[in-house]
Coordinates of C-alpha atoms and ligand atoms in Angstrom, one line a residue:
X1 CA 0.0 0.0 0.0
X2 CA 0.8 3.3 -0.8
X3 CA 1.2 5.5 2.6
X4 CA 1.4 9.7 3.3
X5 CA 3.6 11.7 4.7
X6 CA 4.5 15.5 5.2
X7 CA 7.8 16.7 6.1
X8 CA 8.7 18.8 9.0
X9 CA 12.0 20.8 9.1
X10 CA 14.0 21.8 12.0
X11 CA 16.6 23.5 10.6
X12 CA 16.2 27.3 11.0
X13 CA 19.2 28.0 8.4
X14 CA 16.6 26.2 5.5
X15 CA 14.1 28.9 6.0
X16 CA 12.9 29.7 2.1
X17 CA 13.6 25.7 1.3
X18 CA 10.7 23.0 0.3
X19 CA 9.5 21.8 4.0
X20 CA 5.7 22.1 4.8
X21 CA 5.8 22.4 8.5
X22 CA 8.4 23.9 10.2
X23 CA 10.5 24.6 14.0
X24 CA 7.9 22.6 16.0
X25 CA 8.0 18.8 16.3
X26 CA 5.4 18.7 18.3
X27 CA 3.1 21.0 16.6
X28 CA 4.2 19.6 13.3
X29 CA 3.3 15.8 14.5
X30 CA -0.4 17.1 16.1
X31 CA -0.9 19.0 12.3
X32 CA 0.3 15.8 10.1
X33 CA -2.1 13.8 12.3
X34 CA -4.6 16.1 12.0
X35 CA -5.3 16.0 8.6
X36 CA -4.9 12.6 8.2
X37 CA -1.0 12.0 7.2
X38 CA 0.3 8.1 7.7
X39 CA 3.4 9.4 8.6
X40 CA 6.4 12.4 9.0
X41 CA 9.4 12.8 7.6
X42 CA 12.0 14.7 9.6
X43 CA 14.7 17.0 8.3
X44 CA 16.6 17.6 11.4
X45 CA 20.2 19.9 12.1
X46 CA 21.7 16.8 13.6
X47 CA 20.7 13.2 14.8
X48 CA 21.9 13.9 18.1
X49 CA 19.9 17.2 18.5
X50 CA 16.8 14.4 18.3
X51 CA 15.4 12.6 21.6
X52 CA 14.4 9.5 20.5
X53 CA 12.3 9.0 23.9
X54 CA 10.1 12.0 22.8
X55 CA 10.0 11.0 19.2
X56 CA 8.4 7.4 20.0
X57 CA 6.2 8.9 22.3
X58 CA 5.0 11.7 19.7
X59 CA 4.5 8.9 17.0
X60 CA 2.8 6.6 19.6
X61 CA 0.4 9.8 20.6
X62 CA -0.5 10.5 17.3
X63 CA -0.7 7.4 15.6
X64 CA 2.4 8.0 12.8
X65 CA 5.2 6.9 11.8
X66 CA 8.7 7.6 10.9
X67 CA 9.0 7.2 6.6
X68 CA 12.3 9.3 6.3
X69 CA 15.1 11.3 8.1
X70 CA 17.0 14.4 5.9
X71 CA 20.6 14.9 6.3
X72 CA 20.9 18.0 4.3
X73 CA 21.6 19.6 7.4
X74 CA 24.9 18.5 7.2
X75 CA 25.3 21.0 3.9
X76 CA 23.3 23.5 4.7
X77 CA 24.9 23.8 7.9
X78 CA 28.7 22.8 7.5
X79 CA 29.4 22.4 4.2
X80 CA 29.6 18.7 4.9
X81 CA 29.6 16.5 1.8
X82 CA 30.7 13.3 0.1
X83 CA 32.4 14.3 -2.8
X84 CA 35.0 16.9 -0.9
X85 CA 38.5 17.2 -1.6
X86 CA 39.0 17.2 1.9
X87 CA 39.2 13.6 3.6
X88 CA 38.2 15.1 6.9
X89 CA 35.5 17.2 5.1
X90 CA 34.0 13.7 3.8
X91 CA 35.0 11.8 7.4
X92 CA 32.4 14.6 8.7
X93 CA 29.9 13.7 5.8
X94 CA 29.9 10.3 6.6
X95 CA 30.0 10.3 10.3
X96 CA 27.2 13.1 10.0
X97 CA 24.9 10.5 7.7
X98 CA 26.4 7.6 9.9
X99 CA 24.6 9.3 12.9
X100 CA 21.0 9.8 11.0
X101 CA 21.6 6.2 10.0
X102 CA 21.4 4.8 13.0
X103 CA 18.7 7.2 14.4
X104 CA 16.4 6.6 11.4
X105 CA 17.2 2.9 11.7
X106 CA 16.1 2.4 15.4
X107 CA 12.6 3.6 14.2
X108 CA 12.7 1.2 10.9
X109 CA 13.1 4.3 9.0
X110 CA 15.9 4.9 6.1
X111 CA 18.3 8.1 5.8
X112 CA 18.0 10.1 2.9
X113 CA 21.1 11.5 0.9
X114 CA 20.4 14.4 -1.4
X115 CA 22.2 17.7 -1.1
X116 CA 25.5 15.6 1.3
X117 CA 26.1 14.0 -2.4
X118 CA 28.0 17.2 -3.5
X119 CA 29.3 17.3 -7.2
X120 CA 32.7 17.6 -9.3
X121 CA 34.3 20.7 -10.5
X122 CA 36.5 23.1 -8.4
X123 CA 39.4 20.8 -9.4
X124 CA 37.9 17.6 -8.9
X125 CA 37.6 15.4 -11.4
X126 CA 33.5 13.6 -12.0
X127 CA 35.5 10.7 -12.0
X128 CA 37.1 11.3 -8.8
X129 CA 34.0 12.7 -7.6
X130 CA 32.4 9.4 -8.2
X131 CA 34.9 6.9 -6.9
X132 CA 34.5 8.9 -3.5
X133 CA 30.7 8.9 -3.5
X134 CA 30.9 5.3 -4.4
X135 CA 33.3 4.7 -1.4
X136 CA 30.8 6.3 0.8
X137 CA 27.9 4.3 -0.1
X138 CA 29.7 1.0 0.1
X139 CA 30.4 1.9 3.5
X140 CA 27.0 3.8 4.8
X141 CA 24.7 1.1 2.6
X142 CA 25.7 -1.6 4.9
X143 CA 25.4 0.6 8.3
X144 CA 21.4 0.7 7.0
X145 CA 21.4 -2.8 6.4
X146 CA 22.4 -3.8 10.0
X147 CA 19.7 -1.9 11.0
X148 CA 17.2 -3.4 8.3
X149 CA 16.6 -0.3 6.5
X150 CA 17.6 1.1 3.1
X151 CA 19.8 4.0 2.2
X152 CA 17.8 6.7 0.1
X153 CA 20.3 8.3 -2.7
X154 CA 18.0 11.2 -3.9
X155 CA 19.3 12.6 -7.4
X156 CA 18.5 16.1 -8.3
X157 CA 18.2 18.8 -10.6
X158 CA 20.8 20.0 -12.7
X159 CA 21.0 23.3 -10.4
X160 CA 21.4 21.1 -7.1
X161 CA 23.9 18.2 -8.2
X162 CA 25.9 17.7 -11.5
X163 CA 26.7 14.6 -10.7
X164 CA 23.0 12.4 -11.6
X165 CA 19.8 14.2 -12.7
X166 CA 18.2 11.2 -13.7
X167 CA 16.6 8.1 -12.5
X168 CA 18.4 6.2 -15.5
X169 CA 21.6 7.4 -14.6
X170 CA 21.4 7.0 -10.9
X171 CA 20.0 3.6 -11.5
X172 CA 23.3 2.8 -14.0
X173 CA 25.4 4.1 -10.7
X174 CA 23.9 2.0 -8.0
X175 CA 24.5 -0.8 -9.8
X176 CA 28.3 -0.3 -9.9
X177 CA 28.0 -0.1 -6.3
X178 CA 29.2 -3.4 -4.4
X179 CA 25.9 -3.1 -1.4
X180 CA 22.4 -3.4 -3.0
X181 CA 20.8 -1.8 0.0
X182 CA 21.1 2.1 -1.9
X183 CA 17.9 2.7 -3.6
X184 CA 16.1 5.8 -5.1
X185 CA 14.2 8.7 -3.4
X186 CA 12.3 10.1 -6.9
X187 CA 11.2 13.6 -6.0
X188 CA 8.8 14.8 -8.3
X189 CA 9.8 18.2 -8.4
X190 CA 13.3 17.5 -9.9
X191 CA 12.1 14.7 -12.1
X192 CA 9.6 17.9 -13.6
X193 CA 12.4 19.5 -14.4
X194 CA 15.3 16.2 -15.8
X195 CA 12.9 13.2 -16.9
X196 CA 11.4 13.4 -20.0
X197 CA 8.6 11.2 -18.7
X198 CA 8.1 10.8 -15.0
X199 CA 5.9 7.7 -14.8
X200 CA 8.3 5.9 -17.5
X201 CA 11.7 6.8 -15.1
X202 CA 9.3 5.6 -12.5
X203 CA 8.3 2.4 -13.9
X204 CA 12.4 1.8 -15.0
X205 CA 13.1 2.5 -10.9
X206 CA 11.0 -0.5 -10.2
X207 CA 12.3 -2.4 -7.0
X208 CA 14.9 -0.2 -6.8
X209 CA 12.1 2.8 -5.7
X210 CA 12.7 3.4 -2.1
X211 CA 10.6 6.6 -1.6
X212 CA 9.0 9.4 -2.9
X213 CA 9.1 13.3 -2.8
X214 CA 5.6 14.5 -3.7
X215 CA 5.6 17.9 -5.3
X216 CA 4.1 19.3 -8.4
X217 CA 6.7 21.4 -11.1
X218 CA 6.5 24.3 -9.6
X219 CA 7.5 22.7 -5.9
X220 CA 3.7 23.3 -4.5
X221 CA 1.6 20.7 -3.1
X222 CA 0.3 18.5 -5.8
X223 CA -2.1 19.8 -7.7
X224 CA -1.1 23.1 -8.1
X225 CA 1.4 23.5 -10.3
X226 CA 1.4 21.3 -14.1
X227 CA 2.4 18.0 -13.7
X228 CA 0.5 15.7 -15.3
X229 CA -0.2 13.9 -11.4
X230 CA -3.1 10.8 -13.1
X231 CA 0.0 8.8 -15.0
X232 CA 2.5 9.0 -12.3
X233 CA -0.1 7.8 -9.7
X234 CA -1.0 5.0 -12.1
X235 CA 2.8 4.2 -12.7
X236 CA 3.5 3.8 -8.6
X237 CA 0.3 1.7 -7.9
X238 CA 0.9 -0.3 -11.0
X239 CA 4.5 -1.4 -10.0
X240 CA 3.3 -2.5 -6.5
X241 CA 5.4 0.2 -5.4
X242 CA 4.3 0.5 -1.5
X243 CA 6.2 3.1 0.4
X244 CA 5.5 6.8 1.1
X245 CA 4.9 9.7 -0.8
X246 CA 6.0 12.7 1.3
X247 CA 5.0 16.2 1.0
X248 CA 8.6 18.2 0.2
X249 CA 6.9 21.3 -1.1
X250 CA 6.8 24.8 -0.3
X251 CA 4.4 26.1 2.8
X252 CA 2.9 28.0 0.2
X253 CA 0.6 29.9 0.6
X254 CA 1.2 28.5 4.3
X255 CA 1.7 25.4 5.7
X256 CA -1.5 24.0 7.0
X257 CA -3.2 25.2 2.9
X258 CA 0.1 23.2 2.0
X259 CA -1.0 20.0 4.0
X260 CA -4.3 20.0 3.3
X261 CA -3.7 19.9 -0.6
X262 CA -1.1 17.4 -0.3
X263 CA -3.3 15.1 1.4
X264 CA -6.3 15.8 -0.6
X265 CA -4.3 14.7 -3.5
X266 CA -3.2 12.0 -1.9
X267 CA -6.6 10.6 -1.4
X268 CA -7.9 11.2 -4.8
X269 CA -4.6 9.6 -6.7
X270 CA -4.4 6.7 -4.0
X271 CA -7.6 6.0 -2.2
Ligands
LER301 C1 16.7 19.1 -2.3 O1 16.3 19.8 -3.4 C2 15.9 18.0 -2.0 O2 15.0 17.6 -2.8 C3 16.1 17.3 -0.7 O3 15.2 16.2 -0.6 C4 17.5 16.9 -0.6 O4 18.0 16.8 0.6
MN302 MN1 13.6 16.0 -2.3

C-alpha cells in the first residue's frame, strides 16, 4: 500500500527551502495527524539534537510513523559532503549521515542522501568525484542494512547536483556499487524539471524505488502546479510500489493550505 507523509523541518538555516511544517515537532506531529497524514518525515540539524524518547512517544500519541530522516543539514549547515577534496571534510559527511543512519534505523526508518552527495568541478575530477561517493555508499549502505533499512540516494536537478539528474543514470550508478541496499528517493519536483517522462523513469526505478518526494513542477503541493499527477499515480500503484509519498513542497501559501492539498491529493490519486 501506498502511505502519506508530510515533512517537518527543524533547521532554521533552510528557512525559504521546500519543507511544509516547520521549528515545532510537536506542533508539526499534532498537524500531520490532523489532517490525516500516515506518517512524518523529519529534516533535522543533527541526529543527536533528536530525543528519540520524545519522538516514540509523539509517533505513539498521534498514531504515525517515521518514513524518512534528511541529512541535508549537514550542507546546509557545514558544508559537509561526500564528494570533498578534503578527507576530513568527507570523514564529517559520513560520520554526519552515519549518525542519521542509526537514528532513522532504530525507528525502521531509512536516511536520505540528497544535497550531502555534493558534485565535481573546483578541481575535482566527475571521475574522482564518483569513486568517493561510491566509497561512501559501500560503507553507509551496509550501516542501513544492519539496522534493516535502506539508504535513500536522492538525485537532483541540474541546479542542485551535476553529478545524476536522472533516474536512468542513478539507476546505471547504483549498480556499480558493491551493497544493493542504496535505492532511489524520486522527488517529483526535480524529475519535472530532468525526466522526459516521470511515470516511465518511475516504472524503470521499479524495486529499486525506495521513496517518494511529492511535489508538483512548480515545488507546491500537488495539484497546483502542471504535472501531469493521473499517469504517475498509475505508474506507482501499478508497479506495486508500496512506500510513502512525502510532501517536500513549499508552505505556500502557508503550511496548513500546504498540508491540506497534499493530502487531498493523496486521497484522490491513492484512495
Ligand atoms: C533538495 O532539493 C531535495 O530535494 C532534498 O530532498 C534533498 O535533501
Ligand atoms: Mn527531495
Amino acid at each position: 500500500m501506498i502511505t502519506s507523509a508530510v515533512t517537518i523541518s527543524l533547521v532554521p538555516e533552510a528557512r525559504g527551502g521546500p519543507f511544509v511544517f516547520w521549528d515545532d515537532l510537536e506542533a508539526g506531529c499534532a498537524r500531520a495527524a490532523a489532517l490525516g497524514f500516515d506518517a512524518i518525515e523529519i529534516f533535522p540539524t543533527h541526529a543527536d539534537d533528536l530525543d528519540g524518547l520524545v519522538l516514540r512517544e509523539l509517533l505513539r500519541k498521534h498514531g504515525l510513523r517515521l518514513a524518512a530522516v534528511g541529512t541535508g543539514a549537514g550542507w546546509v549547515r557545514r558544508k559537509l559532503r561526500l564528494t570533498d577534496p578534503d578527507p576530513h571534510v568527507r570523514m564529517c559527511a559520513r560520520d554526519f549521515i552515519g549518525a542519521v543512519i542509526d537514528f532513522a534505523g532504530g525507528f525502521g526508518a531509512p536516511a536520505i542522501i540528497g544535497s550531502m552527495q555534493g558534485r565535481w568541478g573546483d578541481g575535482v575530477s566527475r571521475e574522482q568525484a564518483l569513486a568517493w561517493l561510491k566509497e561512501e555508499l559501500d560503507q553507509l549502505g551496509p550501516r542501513a542494512h544492519a539496522l534493516e533499512t535502506p539508504l535513500l540516494y536522492e538525485p537532483l536537478n541540474r541546479y542542485e547536483t551535476n553529478l545524476f539528474n536522472t533516474v536512468a543514470d542513478s539507476l546505471g550508478f547504483l549498480a556499480t556499487l558493491r551493497t544493493q541496499n542504496v535505492k532511489l528517493l524520486c522527488d517529483l519536483f526535480h524529475m519535472s524539471i530532468e525526466e522526459a517522462d516521470i511515470a516511465g523513469a518511475l516504472k524503470r526505478a521499479g524495486p529499486k524505488l525506495g521513496h517518494v518526494h511529492f511535489a508538483d513542477s512548480n515545488r507546491r503541493a500537488i495539484g497546483w502546479g502542471h504535472t501531469d499527477i493521473a499517469p504517475v499515480a498509475e505508474a506507482l500503484k501499478s508497479m506495486g510500489y508500496a512506500g510513502h509519498v512525502s510532501a517536500e513542497c513549499l508552505p505556500l501559501p502557508d503550511s496548513d493550505a500546504a498540508a491540506a492539498q497534499t493530502i487531498a491529493s493523496f486521497r484522490r490519486w491513492f484512495r
